[in-house]
mmCIF file of C-alpha atoms and ligand atoms in Angstrom:
data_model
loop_
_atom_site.group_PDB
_atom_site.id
_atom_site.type_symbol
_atom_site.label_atom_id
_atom_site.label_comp_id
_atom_site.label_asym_id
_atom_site.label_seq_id
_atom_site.Cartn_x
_atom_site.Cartn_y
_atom_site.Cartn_z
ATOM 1 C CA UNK A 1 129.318 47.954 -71.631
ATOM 2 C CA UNK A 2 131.926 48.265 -68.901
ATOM 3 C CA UNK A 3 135.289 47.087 -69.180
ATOM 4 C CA UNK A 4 135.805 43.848 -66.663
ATOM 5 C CA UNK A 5 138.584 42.158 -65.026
ATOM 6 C CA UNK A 6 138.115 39.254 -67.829
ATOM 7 C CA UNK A 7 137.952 41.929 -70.499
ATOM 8 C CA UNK A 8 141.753 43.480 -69.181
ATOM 9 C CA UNK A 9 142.817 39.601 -69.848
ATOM 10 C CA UNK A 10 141.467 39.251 -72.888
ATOM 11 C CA UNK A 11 143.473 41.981 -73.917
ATOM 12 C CA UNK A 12 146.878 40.633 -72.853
ATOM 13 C CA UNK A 13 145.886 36.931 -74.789
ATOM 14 C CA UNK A 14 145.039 38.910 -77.880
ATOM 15 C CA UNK A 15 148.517 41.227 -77.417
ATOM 16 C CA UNK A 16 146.408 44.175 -77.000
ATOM 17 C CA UNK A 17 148.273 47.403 -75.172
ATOM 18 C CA UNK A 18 146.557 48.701 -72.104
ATOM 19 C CA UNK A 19 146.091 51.785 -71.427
ATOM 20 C CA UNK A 20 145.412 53.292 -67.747
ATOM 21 C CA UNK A 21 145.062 56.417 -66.031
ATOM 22 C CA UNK A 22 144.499 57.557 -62.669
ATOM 23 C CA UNK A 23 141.445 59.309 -62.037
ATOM 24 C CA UNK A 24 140.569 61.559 -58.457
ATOM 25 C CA UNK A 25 137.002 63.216 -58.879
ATOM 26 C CA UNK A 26 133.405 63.054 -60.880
ATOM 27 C CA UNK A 27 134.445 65.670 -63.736
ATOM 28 C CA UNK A 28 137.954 64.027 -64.639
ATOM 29 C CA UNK A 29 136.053 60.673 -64.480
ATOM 30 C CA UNK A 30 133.692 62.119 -66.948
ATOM 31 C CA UNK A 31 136.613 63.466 -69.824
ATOM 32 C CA UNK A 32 138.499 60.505 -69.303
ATOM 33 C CA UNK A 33 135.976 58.595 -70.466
ATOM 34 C CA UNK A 34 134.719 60.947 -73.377
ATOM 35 C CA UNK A 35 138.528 60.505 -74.119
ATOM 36 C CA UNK A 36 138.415 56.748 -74.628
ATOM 37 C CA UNK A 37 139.839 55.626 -71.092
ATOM 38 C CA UNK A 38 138.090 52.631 -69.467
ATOM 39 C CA UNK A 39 140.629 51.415 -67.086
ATOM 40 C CA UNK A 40 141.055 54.191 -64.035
ATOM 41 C CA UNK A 41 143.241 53.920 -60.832
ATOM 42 C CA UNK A 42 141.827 56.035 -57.823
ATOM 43 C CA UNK A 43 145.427 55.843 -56.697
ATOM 44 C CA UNK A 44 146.753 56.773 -53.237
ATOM 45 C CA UNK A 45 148.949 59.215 -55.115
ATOM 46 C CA UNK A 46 145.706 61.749 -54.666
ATOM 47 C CA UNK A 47 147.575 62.204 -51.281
ATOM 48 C CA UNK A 48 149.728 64.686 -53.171
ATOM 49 C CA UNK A 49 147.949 65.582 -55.762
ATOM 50 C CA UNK A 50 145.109 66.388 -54.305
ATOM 51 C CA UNK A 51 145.493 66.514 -51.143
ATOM 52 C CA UNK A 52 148.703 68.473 -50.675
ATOM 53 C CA UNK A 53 150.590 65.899 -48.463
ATOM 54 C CA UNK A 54 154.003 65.126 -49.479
ATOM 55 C CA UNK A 55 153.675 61.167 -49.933
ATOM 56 C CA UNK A 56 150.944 58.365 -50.014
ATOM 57 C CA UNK A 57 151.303 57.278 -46.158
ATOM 58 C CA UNK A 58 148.759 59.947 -45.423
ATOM 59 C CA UNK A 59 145.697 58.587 -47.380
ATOM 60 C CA UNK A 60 143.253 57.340 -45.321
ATOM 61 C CA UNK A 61 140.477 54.452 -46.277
ATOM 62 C CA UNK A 62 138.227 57.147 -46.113
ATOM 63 C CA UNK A 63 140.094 59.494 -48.621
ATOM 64 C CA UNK A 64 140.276 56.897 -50.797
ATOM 65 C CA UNK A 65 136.660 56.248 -50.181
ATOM 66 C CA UNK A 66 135.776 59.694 -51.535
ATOM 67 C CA UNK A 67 137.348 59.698 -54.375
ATOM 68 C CA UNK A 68 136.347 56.531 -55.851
ATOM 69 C CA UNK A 69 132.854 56.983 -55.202
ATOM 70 C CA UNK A 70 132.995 60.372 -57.315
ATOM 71 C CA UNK A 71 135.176 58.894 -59.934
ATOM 72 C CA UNK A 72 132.469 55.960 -59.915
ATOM 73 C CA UNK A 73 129.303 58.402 -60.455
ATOM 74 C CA UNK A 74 131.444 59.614 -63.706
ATOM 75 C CA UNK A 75 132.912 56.472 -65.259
ATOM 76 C CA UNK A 76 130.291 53.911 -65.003
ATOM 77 C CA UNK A 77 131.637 52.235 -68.202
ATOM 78 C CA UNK A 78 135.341 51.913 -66.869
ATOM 79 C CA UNK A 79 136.465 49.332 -64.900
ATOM 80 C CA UNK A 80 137.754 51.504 -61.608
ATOM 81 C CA UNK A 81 140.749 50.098 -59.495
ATOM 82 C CA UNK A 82 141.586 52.066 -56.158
ATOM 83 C CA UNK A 83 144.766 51.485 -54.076
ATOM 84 C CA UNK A 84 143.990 50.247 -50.332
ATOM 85 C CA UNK A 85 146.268 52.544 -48.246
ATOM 86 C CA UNK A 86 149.025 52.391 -46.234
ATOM 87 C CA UNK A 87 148.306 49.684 -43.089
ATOM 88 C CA UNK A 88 144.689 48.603 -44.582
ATOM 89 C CA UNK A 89 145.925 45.709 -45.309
ATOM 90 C CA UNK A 90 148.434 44.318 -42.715
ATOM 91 C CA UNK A 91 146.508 41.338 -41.964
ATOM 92 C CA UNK A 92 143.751 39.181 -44.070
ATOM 93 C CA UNK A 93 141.414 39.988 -41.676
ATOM 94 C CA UNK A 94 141.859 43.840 -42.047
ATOM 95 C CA UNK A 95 142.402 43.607 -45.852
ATOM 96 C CA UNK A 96 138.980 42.358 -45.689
ATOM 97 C CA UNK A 97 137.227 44.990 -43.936
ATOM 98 C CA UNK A 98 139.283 47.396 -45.834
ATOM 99 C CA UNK A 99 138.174 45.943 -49.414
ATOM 100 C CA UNK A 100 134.991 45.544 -48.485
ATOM 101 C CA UNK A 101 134.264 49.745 -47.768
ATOM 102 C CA UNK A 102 136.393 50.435 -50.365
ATOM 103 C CA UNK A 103 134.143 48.370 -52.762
ATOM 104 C CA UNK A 104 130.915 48.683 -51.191
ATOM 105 C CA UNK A 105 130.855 52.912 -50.299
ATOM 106 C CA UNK A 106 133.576 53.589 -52.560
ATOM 107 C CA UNK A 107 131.733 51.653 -55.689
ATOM 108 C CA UNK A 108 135.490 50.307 -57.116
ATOM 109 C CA UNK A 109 135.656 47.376 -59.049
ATOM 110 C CA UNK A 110 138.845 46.645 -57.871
ATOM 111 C CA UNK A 111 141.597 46.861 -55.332
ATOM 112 C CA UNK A 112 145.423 47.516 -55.857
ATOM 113 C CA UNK A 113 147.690 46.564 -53.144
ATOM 114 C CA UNK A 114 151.704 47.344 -52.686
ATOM 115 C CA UNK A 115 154.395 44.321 -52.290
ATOM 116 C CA UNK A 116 155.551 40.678 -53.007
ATOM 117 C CA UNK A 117 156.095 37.879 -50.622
ATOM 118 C CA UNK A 118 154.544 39.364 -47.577
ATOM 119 C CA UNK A 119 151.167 40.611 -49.350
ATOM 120 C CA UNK A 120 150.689 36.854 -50.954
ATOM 121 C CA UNK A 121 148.274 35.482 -48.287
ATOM 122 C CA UNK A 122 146.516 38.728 -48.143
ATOM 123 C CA UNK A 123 145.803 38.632 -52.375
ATOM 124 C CA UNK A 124 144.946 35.012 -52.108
ATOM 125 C CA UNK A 125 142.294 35.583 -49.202
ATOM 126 C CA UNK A 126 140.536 38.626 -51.096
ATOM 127 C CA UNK A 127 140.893 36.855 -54.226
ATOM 128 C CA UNK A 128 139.109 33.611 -52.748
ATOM 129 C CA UNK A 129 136.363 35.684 -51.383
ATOM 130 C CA UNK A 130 135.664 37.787 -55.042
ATOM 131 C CA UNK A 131 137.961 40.603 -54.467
ATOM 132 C CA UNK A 132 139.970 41.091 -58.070
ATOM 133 C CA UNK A 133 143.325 42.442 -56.573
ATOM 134 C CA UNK A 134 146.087 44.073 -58.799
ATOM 135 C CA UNK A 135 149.681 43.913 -57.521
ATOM 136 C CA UNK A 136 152.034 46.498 -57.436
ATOM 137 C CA UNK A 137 156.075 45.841 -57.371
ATOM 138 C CA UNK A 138 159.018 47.632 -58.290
ATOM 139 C CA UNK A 139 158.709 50.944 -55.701
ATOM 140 C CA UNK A 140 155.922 51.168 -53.853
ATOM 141 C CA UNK A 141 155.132 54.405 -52.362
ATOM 142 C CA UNK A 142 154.101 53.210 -48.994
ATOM 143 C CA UNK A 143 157.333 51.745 -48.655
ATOM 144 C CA UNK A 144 159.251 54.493 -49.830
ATOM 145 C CA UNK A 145 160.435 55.305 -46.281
ATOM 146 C CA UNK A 146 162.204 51.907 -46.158
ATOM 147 C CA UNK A 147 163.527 52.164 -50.310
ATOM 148 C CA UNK A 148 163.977 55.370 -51.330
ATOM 149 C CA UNK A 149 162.064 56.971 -54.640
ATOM 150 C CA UNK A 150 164.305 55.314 -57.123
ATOM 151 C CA UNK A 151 164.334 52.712 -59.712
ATOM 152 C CA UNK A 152 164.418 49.065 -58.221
ATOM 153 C CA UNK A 153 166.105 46.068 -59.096
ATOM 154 C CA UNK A 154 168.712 46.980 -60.972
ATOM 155 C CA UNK A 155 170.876 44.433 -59.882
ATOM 156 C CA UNK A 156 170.483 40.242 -60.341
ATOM 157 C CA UNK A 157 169.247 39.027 -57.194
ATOM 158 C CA UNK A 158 166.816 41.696 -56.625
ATOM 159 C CA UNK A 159 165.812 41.371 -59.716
ATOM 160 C CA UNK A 160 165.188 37.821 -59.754
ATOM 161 C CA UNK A 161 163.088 38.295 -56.155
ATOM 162 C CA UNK A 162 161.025 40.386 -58.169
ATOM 163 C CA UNK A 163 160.389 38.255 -61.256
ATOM 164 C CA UNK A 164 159.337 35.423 -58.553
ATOM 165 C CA UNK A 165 157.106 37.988 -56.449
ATOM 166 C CA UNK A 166 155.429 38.644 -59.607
ATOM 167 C CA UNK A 167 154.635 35.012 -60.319
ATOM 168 C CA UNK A 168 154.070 34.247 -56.702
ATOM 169 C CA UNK A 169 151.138 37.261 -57.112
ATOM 170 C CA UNK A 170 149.891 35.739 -60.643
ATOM 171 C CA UNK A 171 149.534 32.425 -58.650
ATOM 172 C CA UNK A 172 147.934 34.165 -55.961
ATOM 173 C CA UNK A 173 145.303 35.440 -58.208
ATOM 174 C CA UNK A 174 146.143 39.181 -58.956
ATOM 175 C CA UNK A 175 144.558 40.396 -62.054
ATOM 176 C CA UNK A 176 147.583 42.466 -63.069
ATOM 177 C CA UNK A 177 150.722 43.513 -61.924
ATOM 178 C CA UNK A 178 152.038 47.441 -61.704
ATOM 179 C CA UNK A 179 155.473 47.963 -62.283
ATOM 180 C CA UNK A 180 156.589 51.210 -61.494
ATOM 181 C CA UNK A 181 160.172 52.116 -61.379
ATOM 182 C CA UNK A 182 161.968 49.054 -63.049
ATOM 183 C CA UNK A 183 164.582 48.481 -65.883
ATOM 184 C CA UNK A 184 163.548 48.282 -68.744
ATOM 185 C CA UNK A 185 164.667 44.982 -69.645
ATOM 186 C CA UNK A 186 163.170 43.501 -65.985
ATOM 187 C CA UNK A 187 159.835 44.646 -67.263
ATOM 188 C CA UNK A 188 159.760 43.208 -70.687
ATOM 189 C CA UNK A 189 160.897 39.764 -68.898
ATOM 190 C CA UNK A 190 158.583 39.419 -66.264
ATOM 191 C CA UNK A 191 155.744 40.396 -68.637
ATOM 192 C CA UNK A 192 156.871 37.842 -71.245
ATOM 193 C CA UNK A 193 156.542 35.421 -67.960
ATOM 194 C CA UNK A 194 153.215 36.538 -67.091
ATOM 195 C CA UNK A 195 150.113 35.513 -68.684
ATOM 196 C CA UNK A 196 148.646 38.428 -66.778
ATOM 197 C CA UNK A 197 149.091 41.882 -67.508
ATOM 198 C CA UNK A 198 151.733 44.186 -66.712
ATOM 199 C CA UNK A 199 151.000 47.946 -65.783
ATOM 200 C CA UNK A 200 154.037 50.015 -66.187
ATOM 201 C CA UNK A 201 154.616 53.340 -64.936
ATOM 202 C CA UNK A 202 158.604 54.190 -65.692
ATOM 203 C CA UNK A 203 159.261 50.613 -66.612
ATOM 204 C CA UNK A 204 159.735 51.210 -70.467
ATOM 205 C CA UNK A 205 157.942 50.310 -73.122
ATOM 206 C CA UNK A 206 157.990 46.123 -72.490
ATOM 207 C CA UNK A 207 154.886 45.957 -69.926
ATOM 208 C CA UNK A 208 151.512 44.596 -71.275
ATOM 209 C CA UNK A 209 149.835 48.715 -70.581
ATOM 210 C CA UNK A 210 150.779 51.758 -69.746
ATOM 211 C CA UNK A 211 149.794 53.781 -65.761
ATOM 212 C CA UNK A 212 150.466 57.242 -66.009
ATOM 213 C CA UNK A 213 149.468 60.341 -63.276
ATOM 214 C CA UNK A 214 146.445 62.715 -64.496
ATOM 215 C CA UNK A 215 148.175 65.545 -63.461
ATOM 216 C CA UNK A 216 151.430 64.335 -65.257
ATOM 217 C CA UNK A 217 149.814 63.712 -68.191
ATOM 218 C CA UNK A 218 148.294 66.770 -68.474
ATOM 219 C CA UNK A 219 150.806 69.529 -67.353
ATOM 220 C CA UNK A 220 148.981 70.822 -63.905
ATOM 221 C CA UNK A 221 151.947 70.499 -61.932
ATOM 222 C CA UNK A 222 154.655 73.310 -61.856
ATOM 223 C CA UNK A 223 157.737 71.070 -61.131
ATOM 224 C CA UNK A 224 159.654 69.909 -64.467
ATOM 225 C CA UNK A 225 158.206 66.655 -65.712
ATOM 226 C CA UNK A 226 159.597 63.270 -64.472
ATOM 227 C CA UNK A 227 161.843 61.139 -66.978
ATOM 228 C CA UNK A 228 158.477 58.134 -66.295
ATOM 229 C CA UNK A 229 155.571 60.827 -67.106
ATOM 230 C CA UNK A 230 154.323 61.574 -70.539
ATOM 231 C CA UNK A 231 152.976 64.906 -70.856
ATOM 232 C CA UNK A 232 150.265 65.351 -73.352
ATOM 233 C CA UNK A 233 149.192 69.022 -72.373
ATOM 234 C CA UNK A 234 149.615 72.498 -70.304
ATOM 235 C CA UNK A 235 146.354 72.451 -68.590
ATOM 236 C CA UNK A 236 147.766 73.945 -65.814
ATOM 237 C CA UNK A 237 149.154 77.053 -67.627
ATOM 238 C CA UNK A 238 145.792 77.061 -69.842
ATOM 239 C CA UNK A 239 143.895 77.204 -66.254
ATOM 240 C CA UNK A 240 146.100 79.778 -64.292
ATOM 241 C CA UNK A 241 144.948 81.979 -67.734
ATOM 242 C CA UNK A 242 141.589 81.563 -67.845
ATOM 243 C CA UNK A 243 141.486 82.390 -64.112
ATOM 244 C CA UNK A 244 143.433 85.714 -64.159
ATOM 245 C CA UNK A 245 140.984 86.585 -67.622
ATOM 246 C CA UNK A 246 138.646 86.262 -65.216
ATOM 247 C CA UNK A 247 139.907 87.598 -61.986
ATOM 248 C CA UNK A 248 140.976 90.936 -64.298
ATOM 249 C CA UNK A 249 137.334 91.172 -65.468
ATOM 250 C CA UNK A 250 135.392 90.930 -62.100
ATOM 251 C CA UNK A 251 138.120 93.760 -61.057
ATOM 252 C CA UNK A 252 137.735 95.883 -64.136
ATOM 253 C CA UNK A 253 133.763 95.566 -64.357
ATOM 254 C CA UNK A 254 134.246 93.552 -67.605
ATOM 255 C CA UNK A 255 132.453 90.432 -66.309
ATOM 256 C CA UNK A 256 129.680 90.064 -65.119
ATOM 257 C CA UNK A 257 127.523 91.873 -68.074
ATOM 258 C CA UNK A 258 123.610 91.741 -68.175
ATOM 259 C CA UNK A 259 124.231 88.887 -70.337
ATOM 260 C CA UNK A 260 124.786 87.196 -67.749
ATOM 261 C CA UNK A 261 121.720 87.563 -65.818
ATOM 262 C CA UNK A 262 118.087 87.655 -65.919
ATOM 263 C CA UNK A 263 115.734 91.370 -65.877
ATOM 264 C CA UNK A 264 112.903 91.731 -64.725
ATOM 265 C CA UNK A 265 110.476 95.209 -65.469
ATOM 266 C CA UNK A 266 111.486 98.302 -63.499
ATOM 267 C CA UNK A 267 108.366 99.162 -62.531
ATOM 268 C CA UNK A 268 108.854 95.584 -60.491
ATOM 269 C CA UNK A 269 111.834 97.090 -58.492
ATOM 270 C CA UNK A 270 109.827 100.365 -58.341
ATOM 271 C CA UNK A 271 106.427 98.890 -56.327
ATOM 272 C CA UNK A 272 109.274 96.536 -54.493
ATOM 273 C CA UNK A 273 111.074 99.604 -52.713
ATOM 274 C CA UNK A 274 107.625 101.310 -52.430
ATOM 275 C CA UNK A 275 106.404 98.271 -50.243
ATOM 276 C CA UNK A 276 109.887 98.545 -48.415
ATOM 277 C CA UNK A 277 109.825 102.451 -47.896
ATOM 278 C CA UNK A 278 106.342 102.240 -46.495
ATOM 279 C CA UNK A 279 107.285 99.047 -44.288
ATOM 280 C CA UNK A 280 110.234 101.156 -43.800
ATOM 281 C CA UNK A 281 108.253 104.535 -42.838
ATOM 282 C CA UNK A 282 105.430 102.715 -40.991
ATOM 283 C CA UNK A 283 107.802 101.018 -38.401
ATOM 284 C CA UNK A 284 109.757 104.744 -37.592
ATOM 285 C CA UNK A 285 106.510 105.975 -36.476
ATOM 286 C CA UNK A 286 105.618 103.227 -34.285
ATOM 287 C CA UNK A 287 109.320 103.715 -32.683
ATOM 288 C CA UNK A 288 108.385 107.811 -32.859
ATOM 289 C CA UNK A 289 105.169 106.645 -30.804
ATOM 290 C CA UNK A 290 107.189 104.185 -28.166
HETATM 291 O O1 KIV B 301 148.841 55.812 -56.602
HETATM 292 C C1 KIV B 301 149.140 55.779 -57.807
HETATM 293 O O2 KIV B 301 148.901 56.712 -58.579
HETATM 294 C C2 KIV B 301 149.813 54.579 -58.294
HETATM 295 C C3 KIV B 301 150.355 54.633 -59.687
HETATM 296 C C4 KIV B 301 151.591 55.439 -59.716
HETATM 297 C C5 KIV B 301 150.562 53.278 -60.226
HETATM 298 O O3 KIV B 301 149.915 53.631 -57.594
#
C-alpha cells in the first residue's frame, strides 16, 4: 500500500524517524524502493544533477514534469513529492496551474514549495483546493542569488523569523517542513514546536526525518562530499569501472562473444548471398544491355 500524506503524520505522532530521498528517473525509482524508501523528492536539484546547470533557477515545470512522471512509473508504492520551480508559484493563481500539471502529467502526490511569510497565501490556497504542500525554509535554492549557499539563521532574530515561518506554514496547512541548512539546535526547536514533520537536510540530527541527494548518497559525484551529505557508496567509481571493462573489451575483441548472440545454420547465409549474387549478377546485365 502506498505511503500517504496521513501515513508521514502518523509517523511524527508515534516518534517515528523519516526517512527521504530524492529520486530523478524510472530505474532509481525502482532500487529505491527495493531498498525500503517510500518517501521520494523529484527535487529541482535534478537541475544539476542531471541536467548539468549550475543551480535550481533553471528547472522548468516541464523538467520537473519529466522526471516525476518516470520516477512515478517506478515507485508506485512511495508517496512522491516534487519541488514547483523557480517563479511557478509567484501568485495563487499560477501556483495553481503549476500544481495542477505537476500533479496531473507529472503523477506526484505532492508539491514542495521554497519560503516563509510570502509563500503563506499560496500554501493555504493549494492546500484548500487538495494540494498537500511541503514547506521548505532555512536556504532555499531558488533564493540563493539573494542568500548565499550557507547555513541560515544563525543568529536570534533570524532565527526566531524562522521558527514563526514554520508555524505560520503548519497553520497554513503544509504537510511537512524541509530544513536545509540550519543549526542544529534551531532544528531540534522548531521540530519540538511542530506537530508536523521536519525534513532535514544539514540541519543535524533534531528534525522529525532525514532528505538527503541520490547522488550524495551514493558517491556519483567527483567533488569531495559536503559536511550535510551522507555517503553510503562509490557508485560512481564502481560505474566509471565497469564502463572502461567494457570499453577495453569492445576495443580488444573481448566482448561481444557468440554468447552473446543468436546463430542461425550456414547453409542459411549460404542460399542468402546466393539470392543476393544472382540479384546482384542479374541487374549488371540489364545495365550491360542499357
Ligand atoms: O531539490 C532538492 O533536492 C531539495 C532537497 C535538497 C531538499 O529541495
Amino acid at each position: 500500500m502506498r505511503l500517504t500524506v496521513a501515513g508521514i503524520a502518523r509517523m511524527k505522532a508515534k516518534g517515528e524517524r523519516i526517512a527521504m530521498l530524492t529520486c530523478y528517473d524510472h530505474a532509481s525509482a525502482l532500487i529505491a524502493e527495493r531498498a525500503g524508501l517510500r518517501f521520494l523528492l523529484v527535487g529541482d536539484s535534478l537541475g544539476q544533477v542531471m541536467l548539468g546547470h549550475g543551480s535550481t533557477i533553471p528547472v522548468t515545470l516541464d523538467d520537473m514534469i519529466h522526471h516525476s512522471a518516470a520516477v512515478a512509473r517506478g515507485a508506485p508504492e512511495s508517496l512522491i513529492v516534487a519541488d514547483l520551480p523557480f517563479l511557478t508559484y509567484a501568485s495563487a493563481d499560477q501556483a495553481v496551474l503549476s500544481a495542477r500539471r505537476l500533479m496531473q502529467e507529472g503523477r506526484c502526490h505532492a508539491v514542495k514549495l521554497e519560503g516563509g511569510a510570502p509563500v503563506l497565501g499560496v500554501v493555504e490556497h493549494l492546500v484548500s483546493l487538495g494540494v498537500p504542500v511541503m514547506g521548505h525554509l532555512g536556504f532555499t535554492p531558488q533564493a540563493a542569488n539573494q542568500i548565499g549557499v550557507r547555513v541560515q539563521a544563525k543568529t536570534a532574530a533570524p532565527a526566531a523569523e524562522l521558527i514563526r515561518d514554520a508555524l505560520a506554514l503548519e497553520r497554513a496547512g503544509a504537510f511537512a517542513i524541509v530544513l536545509e541548512l540550519v543549526p542544529i539546535e534551531l532544528a531540534a526547536e522548531v521540530s519540538k514546536r511542530l506537530t508536523i514533520p521536519t525534513i532535514g537536510i544539514g540541519a543535524g540530527p533534531g528534525c522529525d526525518g532525514q532528505v538527503q541527494v541520490w547522488h550524495d548518497v551514493l558517491g556519483l559525484h567527483d567533488h569531495p562530499p559536503f559536511r550535510h551529505a551522507g555517503r553510503y557508496g562509490e557508485i560512481g567509481k564502481a560505474i566509471e569501472t565497469a564502463l572502461a571493462g567494457y570499453a577495453g573489451d569492445v576495443v580488444s575483441g573481448a566482448f561481444p562473444t557468440e554468447a552473446n548472440g543468436a546463430s542461425i545454420d550456414a547453409s542459411v547465409i549460404a542460399e542468402a548471398a546466393a539470392l543476393v549474387d544472382g540479384q546482384a549478377s542479374a541487374s549488371a546485365l540489364v545495365d550491360d544491355r542499357a
